[in-house]
């Protein structure tokens, strides 16, 4: 029951219906329910309410951003008062039309006065904007709460995965085998492993890191995988960034897709491939990832928690402002991700 109620609160259409129902009820109470006295009165009442509702929506979409986005309260207050004056003047002139003589609305002298129309416009504006603002702050608070909960969950999963025995086993196996045949390459590989673990630890408590740091981490991971499976797997990594130092990104946001490609695309001795392409143009990041699916592959244990959490993080951080397309057929697995990066404040 609580979940259904939360879904109603989160639905913008239900919120709009609730606002209309609340404000229209207040409007009918203000007129002593006279608009239901006849069909003409109903039409006239709806007509007047539509004008009041249009005024409130005009304030909501054109004037409220001045207060919330540009933070200019004096400008917003002046424009709001001016709008109230103009719309109340329009209503005052409309009540003088002959068509209102056949309905019981606005028949009293005080209802036909300008002060009464001014109070109607101002009162309806408060009745409509107040719940809208409450719902807006509710959504913002709900989003921040969900983001915090997921961030804490990601921290726990990251801590559990930092010392993944399987990853360490493969890594040290690679180091041991290469140290026997090519001892001069061992220090560089140890440095790459150190960079991977250091980045995981340092970025664990951060919500954003520089794009340059994230790509350096991905490059170190790819180079390590080349040492492990490069002799039997075609690995392509191409990265083109227009300005690396200008953008920031949530840490460990892309690695789950890349790690998944190596995990499932290289689990066979036969010829396989992993192709990674990352481009950034005018702040838009495009990750195109393709890996082969071996016909005869070893069984891979996968909980898919990494991909699931990554998609949830994308939903919370970017909402609908990102595109993720995953294609899975018998031979290839393709991930195509596009998102708009945030810039560092200079």
Coordinates of C-alpha atoms in Angstrom, one line a residue:
X1 CA 0.0 0.0 0.0
X2 CA 2.8 2.4 0.9
X3 CA 4.7 1.5 -2.3
X4 CA 1.6 2.3 -4.4
X5 CA 1.2 5.6 -2.6
X6 CA 4.8 6.5 -3.2
X7 CA 4.4 5.7 -6.9
X8 CA 1.4 8.1 -7.0
X9 CA 3.5 10.8 -5.3
X10 CA 6.3 10.3 -7.8
X11 CA 4.0 10.5 -10.8
X12 CA 3.9 14.0 -12.2
X13 CA 0.5 13.5 -13.9
X14 CA -1.1 12.4 -10.7
X15 CA 0.5 15.4 -9.0
X16 CA -1.0 17.8 -11.6
X17 CA -4.5 16.2 -11.2
X18 CA -4.3 16.6 -7.4
X19 CA -3.3 20.3 -7.8
X20 CA -6.1 21.0 -10.2
X21 CA -8.7 19.2 -8.0
X22 CA -7.5 21.1 -4.9
X23 CA -7.4 24.5 -6.5
X24 CA -10.8 24.0 -8.3
X25 CA -12.4 22.9 -5.0
X26 CA -11.1 26.1 -3.3
X27 CA -12.4 28.1 -6.3
X28 CA -15.9 26.7 -6.0
X29 CA -15.9 27.3 -2.2
X30 CA -14.9 30.9 -2.8
X31 CA -18.0 31.3 -5.1
X32 CA -20.3 29.5 -2.6
X33 CA -20.8 26.6 -5.2
X34 CA -22.9 29.0 -7.3
X35 CA -21.2 27.8 -10.5
X36 CA -23.2 24.5 -10.2
X37 CA -26.5 26.4 -10.2
X38 CA -26.9 26.0 -14.0
X39 CA -25.1 24.7 -17.0
X40 CA -24.2 28.2 -18.1
X41 CA -22.8 28.9 -14.7
X42 CA -20.6 25.8 -14.9
X43 CA -19.2 26.8 -18.3
X44 CA -18.5 30.4 -17.1
X45 CA -16.9 29.0 -13.9
X46 CA -14.6 26.7 -15.9
X47 CA -13.8 29.6 -18.2
X48 CA -12.8 31.8 -15.3
X49 CA -10.8 29.0 -13.7
X50 CA -8.9 28.3 -16.9
X51 CA -7.8 31.9 -17.0
X52 CA -6.6 31.7 -13.3
X53 CA -4.9 28.4 -14.0
X54 CA -3.1 29.8 -17.1
X55 CA -1.8 32.7 -15.0
X56 CA -0.5 30.2 -12.4
X57 CA 1.2 28.1 -15.0
X58 CA 2.7 31.2 -16.6
X59 CA 4.2 32.1 -13.2
X60 CA 5.4 28.5 -12.8
X61 CA 7.2 28.0 -16.1
X62 CA 8.5 31.5 -16.8
X63 CA 8.8 33.4 -13.5
X64 CA 9.7 30.7 -10.9
X65 CA 12.9 29.8 -12.8
X66 CA 14.0 33.4 -12.1
X67 CA 13.7 32.6 -8.3
X68 CA 15.1 29.1 -8.3
X69 CA 17.7 29.1 -11.1
X70 CA 19.0 32.6 -11.3
X71 CA 18.2 33.4 -7.6
X72 CA 16.8 36.9 -8.1
X73 CA 13.9 37.2 -5.6
X74 CA 13.3 40.9 -6.1
X75 CA 12.9 40.5 -9.9
X76 CA 10.6 37.5 -9.3
X77 CA 8.5 39.4 -6.8
X78 CA 8.1 42.4 -9.1
X79 CA 7.2 40.3 -12.2
X80 CA 4.7 38.3 -10.1
X81 CA 3.0 41.4 -8.8
X82 CA 2.9 42.8 -12.3
X83 CA 1.4 39.5 -13.6
X84 CA -1.3 39.5 -10.9
X85 CA -2.2 43.1 -11.8
X86 CA -2.5 42.4 -15.5
X87 CA -4.6 39.2 -15.1
X88 CA -6.9 40.7 -12.5
X89 CA -7.5 43.6 -14.8
X90 CA -8.4 41.2 -17.6
X91 CA -10.8 39.3 -15.4
X92 CA -12.3 42.6 -14.2
X93 CA -13.0 43.7 -17.8
X94 CA -14.4 40.3 -18.7
X95 CA -17.0 40.4 -15.9
X96 CA -18.5 43.5 -17.6
X97 CA -19.5 41.4 -20.7
X98 CA -23.2 40.9 -21.3
X99 CA -22.9 37.1 -21.3
X100 CA -22.5 37.0 -17.5
X101 CA -26.0 38.5 -17.1
X102 CA -27.6 35.0 -17.6
X103 CA -25.6 33.2 -14.9
X104 CA -25.4 33.6 -11.1
X105 CA -21.7 34.1 -11.1
X106 CA -20.3 37.5 -10.3
X107 CA -23.8 39.0 -9.9
X108 CA -23.0 40.8 -6.6
X109 CA -21.4 44.2 -6.6
X110 CA -18.4 43.1 -4.6
X111 CA -17.8 40.2 -7.0
X112 CA -17.7 42.6 -9.9
X113 CA -15.2 44.9 -8.2
X114 CA -11.5 45.0 -9.2
X115 CA -10.4 44.2 -5.6
X116 CA -12.4 40.9 -5.7
X117 CA -10.7 39.9 -9.0
X118 CA -7.3 40.8 -7.6
X119 CA -7.9 38.6 -4.6
X120 CA -9.1 35.8 -6.8
X121 CA -6.0 35.9 -9.0
X122 CA -3.6 36.1 -6.0
X123 CA -5.4 33.4 -4.0
X124 CA -5.6 31.0 -6.9
X125 CA -1.9 31.6 -7.6
X126 CA -1.0 30.6 -4.0
X127 CA -3.4 27.6 -4.1
X128 CA -1.8 26.2 -7.3
X129 CA 1.9 27.1 -6.8
X130 CA 2.1 26.0 -3.1
X131 CA 1.4 22.2 -3.8
X132 CA 3.5 22.4 -7.0
X133 CA 6.5 23.7 -5.1
X134 CA 5.9 21.1 -2.3
X135 CA 5.9 18.3 -4.9
X136 CA 9.0 19.7 -6.5
X137 CA 11.0 19.7 -3.3
X138 CA 9.7 16.3 -2.5
X139 CA 11.0 14.9 -5.8
X140 CA 14.4 16.6 -5.2
X141 CA 14.6 15.2 -1.7
X142 CA 13.6 11.7 -2.9
X143 CA 16.2 11.8 -5.6
X144 CA 18.9 12.8 -3.2
X145 CA 17.9 10.1 -0.8
X146 CA 17.9 7.4 -3.4
X147 CA 21.3 8.7 -4.7
X148 CA 22.8 8.5 -1.2
X149 CA 21.4 5.0 -0.6
X150 CA 22.8 3.7 -3.9
X151 CA 26.1 5.5 -3.3
X152 CA 26.4 3.8 0.1
X153 CA 25.6 0.4 -1.5
X154 CA 28.2 1.0 -4.2
X155 CA 30.7 1.7 -1.5
X156 CA 30.0 -1.6 0.1
X157 CA 30.2 -3.5 -3.2
X158 CA 33.4 -1.7 -4.1
X159 CA 35.0 -2.7 -0.7
X160 CA 33.9 -6.3 -1.3
X161 CA 35.4 -6.3 -4.8
X162 CA 38.6 -4.5 -4.1
X163 CA 40.3 -7.7 -2.9
X164 CA 38.5 -10.0 -5.3
X165 CA 40.5 -13.3 -5.0
X166 CA 39.8 -14.3 -8.6
X167 CA 41.1 -11.0 -9.9
X168 CA 44.2 -11.1 -7.7
X169 CA 44.9 -14.7 -8.6
X170 CA 44.8 -13.9 -12.4
X171 CA 46.9 -10.8 -11.9
X172 CA 49.6 -12.4 -9.9
X173 CA 49.6 -15.4 -12.2
X174 CA 50.2 -13.0 -15.1
X175 CA 53.0 -11.3 -13.1
X176 CA 54.6 -14.6 -12.2
X177 CA 54.5 -16.0 -15.8
X178 CA 55.9 -12.8 -17.4
X179 CA 58.6 -12.4 -14.7
X180 CA 60.0 -15.7 -15.7
X181 CA 60.3 -15.0 -19.4
X182 CA 60.5 -11.2 -19.4
X183 CA 61.7 -10.0 -16.0
X184 CA 62.4 -6.5 -17.2
X185 CA 58.6 -6.0 -17.7
X186 CA 57.6 -7.0 -14.2
X187 CA 58.1 -3.5 -12.5
X188 CA 55.8 -1.9 -15.0
X189 CA 53.1 -4.5 -14.4
X190 CA 53.4 -4.2 -10.7
X191 CA 53.0 -0.4 -11.1
X192 CA 49.8 -0.9 -13.1
X193 CA 48.3 -3.2 -10.5
X194 CA 49.2 -0.6 -7.9
X195 CA 47.6 2.2 -9.9
X196 CA 44.4 0.1 -10.2
X197 CA 44.1 -0.6 -6.5
X198 CA 45.1 3.0 -5.5
X199 CA 42.5 4.5 -7.8
X200 CA 39.8 2.2 -6.4
X201 CA 40.7 3.2 -2.8
X202 CA 41.0 6.9 -3.5
X203 CA 37.9 7.3 -5.6
X204 CA 35.8 5.2 -3.3
X205 CA 34.5 8.2 -1.3
X206 CA 34.2 10.6 -4.2
X207 CA 31.1 11.3 -6.3
X208 CA 33.0 12.8 -9.1
X209 CA 36.6 12.5 -10.5
X210 CA 38.3 14.1 -13.5
X211 CA 37.7 12.4 -16.8
X212 CA 41.5 12.1 -17.2
X213 CA 41.9 10.1 -14.0
X214 CA 39.0 7.8 -15.0
X215 CA 40.5 7.1 -18.4
X216 CA 44.0 6.5 -17.0
X217 CA 42.4 3.9 -14.7
X218 CA 40.7 2.3 -17.7
X219 CA 43.9 2.3 -19.7
X220 CA 45.8 0.6 -16.9
X221 CA 43.1 -2.1 -16.7
X222 CA 43.2 -2.7 -20.4
X223 CA 47.0 -2.9 -20.5
X224 CA 46.9 -5.4 -17.7
X225 CA 44.3 -7.5 -19.6
X226 CA 46.5 -7.3 -22.7
X227 CA 49.3 -8.9 -20.7
X228 CA 47.0 -11.6 -19.5
X229 CA 45.1 -12.6 -22.6
X230 CA 46.7 -10.5 -25.4
X231 CA 48.5 -13.5 -26.9
X232 CA 45.2 -15.1 -27.8
X233 CA 42.8 -12.2 -27.9
X234 CA 42.6 -9.2 -30.2
X235 CA 42.3 -6.2 -28.0
X236 CA 41.6 -2.7 -29.4
X237 CA 41.5 0.4 -27.2
X238 CA 41.0 3.8 -28.9
X239 CA 40.3 6.9 -26.9
X240 CA 39.8 10.4 -28.5
X241 CA 39.0 13.3 -26.1
X242 CA 38.7 16.9 -27.2
X243 CA 39.6 18.3 -23.7
X244 CA 40.3 15.8 -21.0
X245 CA 40.9 18.3 -18.2
X246 CA 37.6 20.1 -18.7
X247 CA 35.2 17.3 -17.7
X248 CA 34.3 15.2 -14.6
X249 CA 32.6 11.9 -14.3
X250 CA 31.3 9.6 -11.6
X251 CA 34.1 7.2 -10.6
X252 CA 34.0 3.6 -11.8
X253 CA 31.1 4.4 -14.1
X254 CA 32.4 2.8 -17.3
X255 CA 34.6 0.0 -15.9
X256 CA 31.7 -2.4 -15.3
X257 CA 31.0 -2.6 -19.0
X258 CA 34.7 -3.0 -19.9
X259 CA 35.3 -5.6 -17.2
X260 CA 32.2 -7.5 -18.4
X261 CA 33.6 -7.6 -21.9
X262 CA 36.9 -9.2 -20.8
X263 CA 35.1 -11.6 -18.4
X264 CA 32.8 -13.0 -21.0
X265 CA 34.6 -12.3 -24.2
X266 CA 37.9 -14.0 -23.4
X267 CA 36.7 -17.1 -21.5
X268 CA 37.9 -19.4 -24.3
X269 CA 41.2 -20.5 -25.9
X270 CA 39.9 -19.9 -29.4
X271 CA 40.4 -16.6 -31.2
X272 CA 38.4 -13.8 -29.6
X273 CA 38.4 -10.0 -29.5
X274 CA 37.5 -7.0 -27.3
X275 CA 37.2 -3.6 -29.0
X276 CA 36.8 -0.5 -26.9
X277 CA 36.2 3.0 -28.4
X278 CA 35.8 6.1 -26.3
X279 CA 35.2 9.6 -27.8
X280 CA 34.3 12.9 -26.2
X281 CA 33.1 15.8 -28.4
X282 CA 31.7 19.0 -26.9
X283 CA 31.2 17.2 -23.6
X284 CA 29.3 14.2 -25.0
X285 CA 30.9 10.9 -24.1
X286 CA 30.4 8.0 -26.4
X287 CA 31.4 4.5 -25.3
X288 CA 31.2 1.8 -28.0
X289 CA 32.2 -1.6 -26.8
X290 CA 32.2 -4.8 -28.8
X291 CA 33.3 -8.3 -27.6
X292 CA 33.1 -11.7 -29.2
X293 CA 31.1 -14.5 -27.7
X294 CA 33.0 -17.8 -27.9
X295 CA 31.1 -20.8 -29.1
X296 CA 32.9 -23.0 -26.7
X297 CA 33.5 -21.1 -23.5
X298 CA 34.3 -21.9 -19.9
X299 CA 31.5 -21.4 -17.3
X300 CA 31.8 -17.8 -15.9
X301 CA 30.2 -17.1 -12.5
X302 CA 28.5 -13.7 -12.8
X303 CA 26.0 -12.0 -10.5
X304 CA 25.5 -9.1 -12.9
X305 CA 25.5 -6.8 -9.8
X306 CA 28.1 -4.5 -11.4
X307 CA 26.0 -3.9 -14.5
X308 CA 22.8 -3.5 -12.6
X309 CA 24.3 -1.0 -10.2
X310 CA 25.9 0.9 -13.1
X311 CA 22.6 1.3 -14.9
X312 CA 20.9 2.4 -11.7
X313 CA 23.6 5.0 -11.2
X314 CA 23.1 6.2 -14.7
X315 CA 19.4 6.6 -14.1
X316 CA 19.9 8.6 -10.9
X317 CA 22.7 10.8 -12.2
X318 CA 21.4 11.5 -15.7
X319 CA 17.8 10.5 -15.6
X320 CA 16.6 10.4 -19.2
X321 CA 19.6 12.4 -20.5
X322 CA 21.6 9.4 -21.5
X323 CA 21.3 6.6 -24.1
X324 CA 22.3 3.0 -23.5
X325 CA 21.8 0.3 -26.1
X326 CA 22.9 -3.3 -25.4
X327 CA 22.8 -5.9 -28.2
X328 CA 23.4 -9.5 -27.4
X329 CA 23.4 -12.1 -30.1
X330 CA 25.1 -15.5 -30.6
X331 CA 28.4 -14.1 -31.8
X332 CA 28.9 -10.6 -30.4
X333 CA 27.9 -8.4 -27.4
X334 CA 27.7 -4.7 -28.1
X335 CA 27.4 -1.8 -25.6
X336 CA 26.7 1.7 -26.9
X337 CA 26.5 4.4 -24.3
X338 CA 26.1 8.2 -24.8
X339 CA 25.9 10.7 -22.0
X340 CA 26.6 14.4 -21.4
X341 CA 29.5 15.0 -19.1
X342 CA 29.6 17.8 -16.5
X343 CA 32.2 20.5 -16.7
X344 CA 34.5 21.6 -14.0
X345 CA 33.7 25.1 -12.7
X346 CA 36.6 27.4 -13.8

